[in-house]
Coordinates of C-alpha atoms and ligand atoms in Angstrom, one line a residue:
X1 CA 0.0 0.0 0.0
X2 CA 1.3 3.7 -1.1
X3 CA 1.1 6.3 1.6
X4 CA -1.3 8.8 0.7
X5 CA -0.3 12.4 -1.2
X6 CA -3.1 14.5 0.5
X7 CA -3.6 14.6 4.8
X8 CA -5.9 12.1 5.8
X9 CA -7.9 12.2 8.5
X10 CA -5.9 12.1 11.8
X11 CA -7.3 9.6 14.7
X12 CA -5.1 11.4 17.3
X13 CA -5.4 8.5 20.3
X14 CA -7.1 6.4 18.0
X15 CA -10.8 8.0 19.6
X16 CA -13.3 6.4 17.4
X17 CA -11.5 3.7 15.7
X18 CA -12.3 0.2 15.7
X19 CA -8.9 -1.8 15.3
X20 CA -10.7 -4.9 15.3
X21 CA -13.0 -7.5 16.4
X22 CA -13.4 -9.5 19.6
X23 CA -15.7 -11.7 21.6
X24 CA -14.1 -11.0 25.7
X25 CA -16.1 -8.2 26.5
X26 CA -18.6 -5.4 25.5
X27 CA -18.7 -1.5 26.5
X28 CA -22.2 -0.2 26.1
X29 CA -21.3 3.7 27.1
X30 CA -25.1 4.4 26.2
X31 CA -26.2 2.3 29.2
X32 CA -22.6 2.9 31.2
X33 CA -22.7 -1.0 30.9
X34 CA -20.0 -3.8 30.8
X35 CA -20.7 -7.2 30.2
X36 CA -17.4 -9.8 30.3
X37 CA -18.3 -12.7 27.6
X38 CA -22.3 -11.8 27.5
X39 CA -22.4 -11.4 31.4
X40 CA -22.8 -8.0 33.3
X41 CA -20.1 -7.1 35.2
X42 CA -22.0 -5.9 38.5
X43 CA -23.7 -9.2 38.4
X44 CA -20.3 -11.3 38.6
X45 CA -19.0 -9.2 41.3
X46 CA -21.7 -10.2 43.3
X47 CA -22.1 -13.6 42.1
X48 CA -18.8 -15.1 41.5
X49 CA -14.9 -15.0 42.9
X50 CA -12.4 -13.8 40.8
X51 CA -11.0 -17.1 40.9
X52 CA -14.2 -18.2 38.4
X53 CA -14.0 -14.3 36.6
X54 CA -10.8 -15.2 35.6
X55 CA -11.6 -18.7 34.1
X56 CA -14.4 -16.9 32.2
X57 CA -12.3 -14.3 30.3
X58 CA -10.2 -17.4 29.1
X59 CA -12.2 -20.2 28.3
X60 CA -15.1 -17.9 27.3
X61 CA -18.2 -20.2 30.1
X62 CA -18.2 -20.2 33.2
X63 CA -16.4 -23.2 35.5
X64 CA -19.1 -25.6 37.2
X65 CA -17.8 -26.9 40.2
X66 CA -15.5 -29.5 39.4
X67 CA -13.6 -26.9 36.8
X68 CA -13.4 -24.6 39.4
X69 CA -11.6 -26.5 41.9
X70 CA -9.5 -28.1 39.3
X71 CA -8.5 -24.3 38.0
X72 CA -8.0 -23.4 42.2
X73 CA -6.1 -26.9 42.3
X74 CA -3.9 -26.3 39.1
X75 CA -3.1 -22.5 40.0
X76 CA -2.4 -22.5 43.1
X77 CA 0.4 -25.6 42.9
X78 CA 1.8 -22.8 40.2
X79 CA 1.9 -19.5 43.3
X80 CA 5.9 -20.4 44.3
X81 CA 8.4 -17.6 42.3
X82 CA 11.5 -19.4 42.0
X83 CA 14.8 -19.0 44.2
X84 CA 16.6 -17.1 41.8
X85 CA 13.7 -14.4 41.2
X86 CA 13.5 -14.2 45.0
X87 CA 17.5 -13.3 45.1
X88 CA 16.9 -10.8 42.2
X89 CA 14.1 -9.4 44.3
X90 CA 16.3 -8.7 47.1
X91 CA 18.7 -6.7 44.2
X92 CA 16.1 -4.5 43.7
X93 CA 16.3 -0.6 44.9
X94 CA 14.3 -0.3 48.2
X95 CA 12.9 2.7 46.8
X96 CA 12.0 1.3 43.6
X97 CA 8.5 2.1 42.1
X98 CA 6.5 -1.8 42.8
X99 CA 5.4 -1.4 39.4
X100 CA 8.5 -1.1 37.8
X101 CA 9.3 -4.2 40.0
X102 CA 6.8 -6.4 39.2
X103 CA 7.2 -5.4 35.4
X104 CA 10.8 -6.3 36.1
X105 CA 10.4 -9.4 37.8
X106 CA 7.5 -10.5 35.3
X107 CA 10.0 -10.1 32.3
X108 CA 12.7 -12.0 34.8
X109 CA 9.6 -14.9 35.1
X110 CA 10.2 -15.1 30.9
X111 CA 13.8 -16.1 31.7
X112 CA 13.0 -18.9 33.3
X113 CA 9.8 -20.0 31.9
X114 CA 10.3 -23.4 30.0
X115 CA 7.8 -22.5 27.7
X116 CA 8.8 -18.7 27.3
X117 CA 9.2 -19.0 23.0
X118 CA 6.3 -21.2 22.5
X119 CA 3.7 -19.1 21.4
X120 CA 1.0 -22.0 20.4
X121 CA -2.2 -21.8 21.8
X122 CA -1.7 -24.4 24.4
X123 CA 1.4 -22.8 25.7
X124 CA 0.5 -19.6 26.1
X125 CA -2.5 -20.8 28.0
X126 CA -0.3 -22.1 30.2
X127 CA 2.0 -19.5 30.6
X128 CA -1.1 -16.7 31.5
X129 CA -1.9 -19.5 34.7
X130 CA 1.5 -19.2 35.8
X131 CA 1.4 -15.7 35.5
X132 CA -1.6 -15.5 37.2
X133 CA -0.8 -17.9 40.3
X134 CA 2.7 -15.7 40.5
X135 CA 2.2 -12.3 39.9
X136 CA 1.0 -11.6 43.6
X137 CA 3.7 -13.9 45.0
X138 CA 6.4 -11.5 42.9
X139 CA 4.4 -8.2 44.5
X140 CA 4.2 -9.5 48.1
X141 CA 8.3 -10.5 48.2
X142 CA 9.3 -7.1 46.4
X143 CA 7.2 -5.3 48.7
X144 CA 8.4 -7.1 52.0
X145 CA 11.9 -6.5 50.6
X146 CA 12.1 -2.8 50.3
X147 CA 10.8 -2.9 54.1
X148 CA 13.8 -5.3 54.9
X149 CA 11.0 -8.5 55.7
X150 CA 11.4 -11.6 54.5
X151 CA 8.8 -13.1 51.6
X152 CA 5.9 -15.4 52.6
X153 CA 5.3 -18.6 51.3
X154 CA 2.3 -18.6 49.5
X155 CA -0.4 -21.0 50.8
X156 CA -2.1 -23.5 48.4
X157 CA -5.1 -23.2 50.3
X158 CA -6.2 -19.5 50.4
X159 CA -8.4 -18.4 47.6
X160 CA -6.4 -15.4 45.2
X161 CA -8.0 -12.9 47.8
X162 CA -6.5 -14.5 50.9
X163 CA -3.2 -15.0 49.1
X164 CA -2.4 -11.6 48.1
X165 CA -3.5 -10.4 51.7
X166 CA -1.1 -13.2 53.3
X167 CA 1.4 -12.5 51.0
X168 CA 2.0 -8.1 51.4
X169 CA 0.2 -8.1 54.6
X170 CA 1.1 -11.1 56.4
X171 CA -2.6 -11.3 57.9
X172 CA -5.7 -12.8 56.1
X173 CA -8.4 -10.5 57.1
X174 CA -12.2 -10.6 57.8
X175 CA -14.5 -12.1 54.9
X176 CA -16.1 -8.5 54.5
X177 CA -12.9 -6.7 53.1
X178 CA -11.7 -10.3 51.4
X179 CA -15.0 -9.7 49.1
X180 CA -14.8 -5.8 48.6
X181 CA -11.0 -7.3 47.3
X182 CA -12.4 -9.5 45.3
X183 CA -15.1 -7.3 43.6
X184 CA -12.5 -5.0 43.0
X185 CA -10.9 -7.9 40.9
X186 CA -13.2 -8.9 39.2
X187 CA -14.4 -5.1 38.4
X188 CA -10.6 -4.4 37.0
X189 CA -10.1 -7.7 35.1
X190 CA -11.4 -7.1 31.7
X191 CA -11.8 -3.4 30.0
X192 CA -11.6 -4.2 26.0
X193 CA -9.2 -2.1 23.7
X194 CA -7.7 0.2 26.8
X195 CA -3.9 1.2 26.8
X196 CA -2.3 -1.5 28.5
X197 CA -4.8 -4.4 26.0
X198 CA -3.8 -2.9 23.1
X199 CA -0.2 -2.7 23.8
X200 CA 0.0 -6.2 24.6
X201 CA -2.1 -7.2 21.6
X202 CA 0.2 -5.1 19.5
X203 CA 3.4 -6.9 20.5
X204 CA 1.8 -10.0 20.3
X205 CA 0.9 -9.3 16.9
X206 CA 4.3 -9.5 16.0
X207 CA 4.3 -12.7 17.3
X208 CA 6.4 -12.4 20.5
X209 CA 5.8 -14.4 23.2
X210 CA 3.4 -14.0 26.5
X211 CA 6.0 -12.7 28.7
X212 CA 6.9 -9.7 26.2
X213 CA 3.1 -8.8 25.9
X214 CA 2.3 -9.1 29.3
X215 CA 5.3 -7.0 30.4
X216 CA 4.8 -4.5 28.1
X217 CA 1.2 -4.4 29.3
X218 CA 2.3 -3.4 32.6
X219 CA 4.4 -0.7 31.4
X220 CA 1.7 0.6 29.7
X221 CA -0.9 0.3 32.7
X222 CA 1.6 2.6 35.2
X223 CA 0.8 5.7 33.8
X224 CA -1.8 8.2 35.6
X225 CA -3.5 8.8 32.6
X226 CA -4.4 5.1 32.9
X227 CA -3.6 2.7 35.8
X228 CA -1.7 4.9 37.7
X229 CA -4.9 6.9 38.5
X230 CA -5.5 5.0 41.7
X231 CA -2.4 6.3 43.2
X232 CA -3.2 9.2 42.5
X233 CA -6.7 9.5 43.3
X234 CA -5.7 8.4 46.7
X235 CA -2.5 11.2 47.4
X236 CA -5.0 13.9 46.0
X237 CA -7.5 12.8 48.8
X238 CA -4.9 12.9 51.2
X239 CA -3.5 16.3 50.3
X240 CA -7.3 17.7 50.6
X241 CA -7.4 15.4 53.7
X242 CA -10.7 16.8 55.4
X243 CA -14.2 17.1 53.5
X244 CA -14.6 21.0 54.1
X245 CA -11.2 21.7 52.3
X246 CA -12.5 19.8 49.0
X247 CA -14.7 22.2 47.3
X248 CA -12.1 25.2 47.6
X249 CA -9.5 22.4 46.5
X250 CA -11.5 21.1 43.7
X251 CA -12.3 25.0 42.4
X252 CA -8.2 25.3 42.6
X253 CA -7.9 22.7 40.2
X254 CA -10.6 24.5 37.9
X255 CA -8.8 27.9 37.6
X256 CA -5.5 26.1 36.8
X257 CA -7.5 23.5 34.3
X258 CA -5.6 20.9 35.6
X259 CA -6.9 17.1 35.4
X260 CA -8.6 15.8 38.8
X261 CA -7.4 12.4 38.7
X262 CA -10.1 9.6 38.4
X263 CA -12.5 11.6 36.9
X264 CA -13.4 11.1 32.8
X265 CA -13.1 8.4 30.8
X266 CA -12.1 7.7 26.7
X267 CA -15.2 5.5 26.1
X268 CA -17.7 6.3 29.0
X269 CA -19.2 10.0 29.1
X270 CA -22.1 9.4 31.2
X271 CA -20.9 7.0 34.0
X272 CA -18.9 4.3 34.3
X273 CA -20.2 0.5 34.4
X274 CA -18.1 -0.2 36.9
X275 CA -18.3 2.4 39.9
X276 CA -21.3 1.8 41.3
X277 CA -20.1 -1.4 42.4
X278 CA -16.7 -0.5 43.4
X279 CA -18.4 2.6 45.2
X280 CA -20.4 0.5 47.4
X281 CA -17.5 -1.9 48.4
X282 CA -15.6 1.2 49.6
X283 CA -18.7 2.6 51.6
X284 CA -18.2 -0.8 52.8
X285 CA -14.4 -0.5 54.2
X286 CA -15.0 2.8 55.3
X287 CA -17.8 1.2 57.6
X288 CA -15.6 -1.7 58.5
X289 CA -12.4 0.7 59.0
X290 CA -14.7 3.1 61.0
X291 CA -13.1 6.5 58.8
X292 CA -15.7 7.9 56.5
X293 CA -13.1 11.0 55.4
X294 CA -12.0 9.2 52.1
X295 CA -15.2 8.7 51.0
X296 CA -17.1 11.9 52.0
X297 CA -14.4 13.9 50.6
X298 CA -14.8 11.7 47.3
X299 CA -18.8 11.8 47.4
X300 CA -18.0 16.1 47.5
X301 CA -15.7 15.9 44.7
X302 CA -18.3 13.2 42.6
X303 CA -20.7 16.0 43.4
X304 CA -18.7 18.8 42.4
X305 CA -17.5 17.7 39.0
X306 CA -20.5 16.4 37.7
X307 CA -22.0 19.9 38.6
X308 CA -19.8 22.1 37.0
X309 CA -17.9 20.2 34.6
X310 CA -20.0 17.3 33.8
X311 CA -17.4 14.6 34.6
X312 CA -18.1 11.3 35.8
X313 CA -15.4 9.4 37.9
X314 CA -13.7 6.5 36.6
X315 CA -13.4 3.1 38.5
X316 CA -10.1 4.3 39.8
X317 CA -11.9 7.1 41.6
X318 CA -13.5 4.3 44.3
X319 CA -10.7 1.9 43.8
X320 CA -7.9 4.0 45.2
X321 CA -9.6 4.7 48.8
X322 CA -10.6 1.2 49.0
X323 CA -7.5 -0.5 48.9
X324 CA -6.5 2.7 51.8
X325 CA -9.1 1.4 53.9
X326 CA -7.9 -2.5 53.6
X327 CA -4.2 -1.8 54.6
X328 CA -2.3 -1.2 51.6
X329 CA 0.2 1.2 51.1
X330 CA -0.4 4.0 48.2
X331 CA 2.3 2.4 45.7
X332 CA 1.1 -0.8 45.6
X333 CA -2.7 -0.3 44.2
X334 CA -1.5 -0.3 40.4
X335 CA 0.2 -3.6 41.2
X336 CA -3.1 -4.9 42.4
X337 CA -4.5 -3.9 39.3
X338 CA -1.9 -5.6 37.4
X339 CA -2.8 -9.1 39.7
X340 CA -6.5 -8.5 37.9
X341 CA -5.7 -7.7 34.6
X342 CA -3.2 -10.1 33.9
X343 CA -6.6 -11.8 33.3
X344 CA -8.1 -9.8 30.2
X345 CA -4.6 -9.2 28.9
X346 CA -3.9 -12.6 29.0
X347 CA -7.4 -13.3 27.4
X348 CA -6.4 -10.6 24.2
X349 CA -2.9 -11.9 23.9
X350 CA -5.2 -15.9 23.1
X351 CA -7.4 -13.9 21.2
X352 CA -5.1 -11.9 18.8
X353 CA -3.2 -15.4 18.4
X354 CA -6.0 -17.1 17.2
X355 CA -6.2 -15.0 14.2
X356 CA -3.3 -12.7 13.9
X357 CA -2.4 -9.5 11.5
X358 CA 0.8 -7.3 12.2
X359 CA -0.2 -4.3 13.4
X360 CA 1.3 -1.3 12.1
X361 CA -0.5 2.2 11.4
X362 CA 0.7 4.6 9.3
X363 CA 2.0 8.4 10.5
X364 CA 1.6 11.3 8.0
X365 CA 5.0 13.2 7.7
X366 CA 5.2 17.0 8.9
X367 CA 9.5 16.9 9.3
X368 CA 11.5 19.1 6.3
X369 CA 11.3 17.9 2.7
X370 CA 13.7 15.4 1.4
X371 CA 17.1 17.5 1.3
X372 CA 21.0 16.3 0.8
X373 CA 23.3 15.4 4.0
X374 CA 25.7 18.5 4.5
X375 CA 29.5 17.7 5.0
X376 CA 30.5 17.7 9.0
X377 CA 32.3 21.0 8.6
X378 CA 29.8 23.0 7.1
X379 CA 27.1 21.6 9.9
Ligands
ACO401 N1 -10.2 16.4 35.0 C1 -10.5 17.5 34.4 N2 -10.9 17.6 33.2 C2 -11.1 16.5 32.5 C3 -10.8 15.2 33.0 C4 -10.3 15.2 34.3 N3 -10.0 14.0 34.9 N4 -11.0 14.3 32.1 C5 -11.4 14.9 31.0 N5 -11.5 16.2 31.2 C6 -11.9 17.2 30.3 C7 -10.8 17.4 29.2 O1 -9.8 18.3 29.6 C8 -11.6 17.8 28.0 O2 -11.9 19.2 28.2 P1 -11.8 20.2 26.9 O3 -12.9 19.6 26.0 O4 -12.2 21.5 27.5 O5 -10.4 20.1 26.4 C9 -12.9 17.1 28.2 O6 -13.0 16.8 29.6 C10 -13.0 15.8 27.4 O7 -12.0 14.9 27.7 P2 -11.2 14.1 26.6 O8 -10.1 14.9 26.1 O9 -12.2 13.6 25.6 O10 -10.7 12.9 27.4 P3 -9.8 11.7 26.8 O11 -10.7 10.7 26.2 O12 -8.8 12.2 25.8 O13 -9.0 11.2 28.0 C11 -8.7 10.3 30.2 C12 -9.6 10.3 28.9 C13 -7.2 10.2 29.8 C14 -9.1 9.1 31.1 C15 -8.9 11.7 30.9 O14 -10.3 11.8 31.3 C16 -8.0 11.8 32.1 O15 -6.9 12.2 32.0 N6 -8.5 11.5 33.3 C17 -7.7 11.6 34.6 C18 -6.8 10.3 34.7 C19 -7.6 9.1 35.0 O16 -8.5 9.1 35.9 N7 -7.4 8.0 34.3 C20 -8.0 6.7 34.6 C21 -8.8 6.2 33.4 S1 -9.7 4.8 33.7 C22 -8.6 3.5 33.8 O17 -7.5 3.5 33.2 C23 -8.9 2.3 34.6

């Protein structure tokens, strides 16, 4: 194909365009509605764990019984990160950012994966359990690390939400705040074409491997614009810090024009699917936690925006104060998103192997005209 002589039309961010088809989940932003493989998302928070979300994104039903426990069985004999990751945990900078170490150690996982180039179907199945069943064991030891403590064994009994609390907490806590965890899985497993999707559909469109897609997925995801906003949702709370200060706060941000993080949204414009849900959960923790500042200064700010700016917040928005209120520490709440979406990206990467085109878009020029290299002394 020739490039084109006259501008075409520019999809700056690629708004509007539809890069191509797939069957994991639907955005309806007319009804601010999600549905993951035909089923709406509210409705498998309240239903299901994560543990069966996550077999749903990849085998497209649901498990019965017996599937589940053989997918609980199978994953969690898969939770143990070897010794040498550990040692090369330990390496790490204490101060380092936990998603550049669990991008890090993810990438260090395709080292030592014995399947890391096989790319058939099959394999890379495979390779997203293992991912799946180690990602939160890799997140708890790096964490535990940069505060000098020693990892935790994973235990093959906990369900995903148990482990990742034994595993950075060292504490399994009450059922109440194990299922506001889990909602919050299941609620940040699956989003279609977002950032981080795309980027790992894109490198494994040019057929690399699981590991590569999955990594670059996470670099992708750490950005505010995108995952990152759940980090920041929470320091902006705790730099407004008491519900009178958040209008005055809030108007700040107005005359400046300056982005109020977890608030808007590329495809939703009326509401997103998914924070209803996620808003009740935290209403939840705040209850069990006994500290209602985190979410009375968000339900001012919710207010606030949709009054004068008519902007809806983002699934980030509750996400952020709810993983406050269960006992984790600000940097780790992208991670956490990363243990959930390794699910849907995991899910693409299957899905753009199954019938795969290169993807590469073109760019229209705008540098100088073609023009003849000048000699070094006349530069
Ligand atoms: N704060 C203030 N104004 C906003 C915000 C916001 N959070 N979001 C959008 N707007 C404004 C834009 O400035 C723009 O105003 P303008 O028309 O006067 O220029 C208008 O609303 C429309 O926004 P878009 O440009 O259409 O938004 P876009 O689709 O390009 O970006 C994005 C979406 C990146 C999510 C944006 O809303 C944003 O930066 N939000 C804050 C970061 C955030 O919360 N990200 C998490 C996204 S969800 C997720 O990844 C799980």
């Amino acid at each position: 194909m020739s490039e084109s002589t006259e501008k075409p039309t520019i999809y700056k961010g690629l708004v509007g365009v539809y890069a191509d088809v797939s069957s994991i989940s639907k955005v309806m932003p007319e009804t601010n509605s999600l549905t993951y493989r035909g089923y709406a998302v509210q409705d498998l928070a309240e239903n299901c764990s994560f543990e069966e979300v996550a077999y749903l994104l990849w085998e497209g039903e649901l498990p019965n019984q017996q599937q589940l426990e053989a997918f609980k069985a199978e994953t969690a004999a898969e939770r143990e990160i070897s010794p040498a990751l550990h040692r090369v945990i330990k390496e790490f900078p204490a101060d380092a950012h936990p998603m550049d170490t669990i991008r890090t150690a993810v990438s260090f996982m395709g080292l030592e994966d014995p399947e890391t180039g096989d790319i058939s179907d099959a394999a890379q199945r495979r390779k997203a359990k293992r991912l799946f069943a180690k990602i939160p064991t890799a997140i708890g030891a790096a964490y535990r690390a940069s505060k000098g403590l020693e990892p935790l064994a994973p235990n093959p009994k906990h369900s995903f939400a148990e482990n990742v609390f034994h595993l950075v907490q060292g504490r399994v806590p009450e059922p109440e705040v194990l299922k506001a965890f889990d909602v919050s899985m299941i609620l940040y497993a699956e989003h279609t074409f977002n950032a981080s999707t795309y980027t790992a559909r894109l490198v494994t469109s040019t057929q690399a491997d699981m590991h590569g897609a999955i990594t670059a997925g996470i670099a992708a995801l750490k950005g505010p614009l995108h995952g990152g906003a759940n980090e920041a949702v929470m320091h902006m709370l705790k730099e407004i810090g008491d519900p009178a200060k958040a209008k005055d706060w809030l108007h700040g941000r107005f005359d400046h024009k300056a982005l109020v993080m977890g608030f808007g949204h590329r495809v939703y414009k009326s509401g997103d699917s998914r924070v209803p849900t996620m808003t009740k959960y935290a209403e939840k923790m705040a209850e069990v936690v006994q500290d209602r500042t985190w979410m009375e200064i968000s339900r001012i700010l919710a207010a606030e925006m949709l009054e004068k700016k008519n902007i809806h917040p983002n699934l980030d928005f509750p996400a952020g104060p709810a993983y406050h209120l269960m006992g984790f520490e600000i940097p780790l709440f992208t991670p956490l998103f990363v243990a959930s979406r390794i699910t849907g990206w995991s899910a693409h990467v299957l899905e753009q192997g199954e019938d795969n085109r290169l993807i590469r878009p073109l760019s229209w020029y705008t540098g100088p005209e073609q023009r003849p290299v000048p000699p070094m002394a006349s530069r």
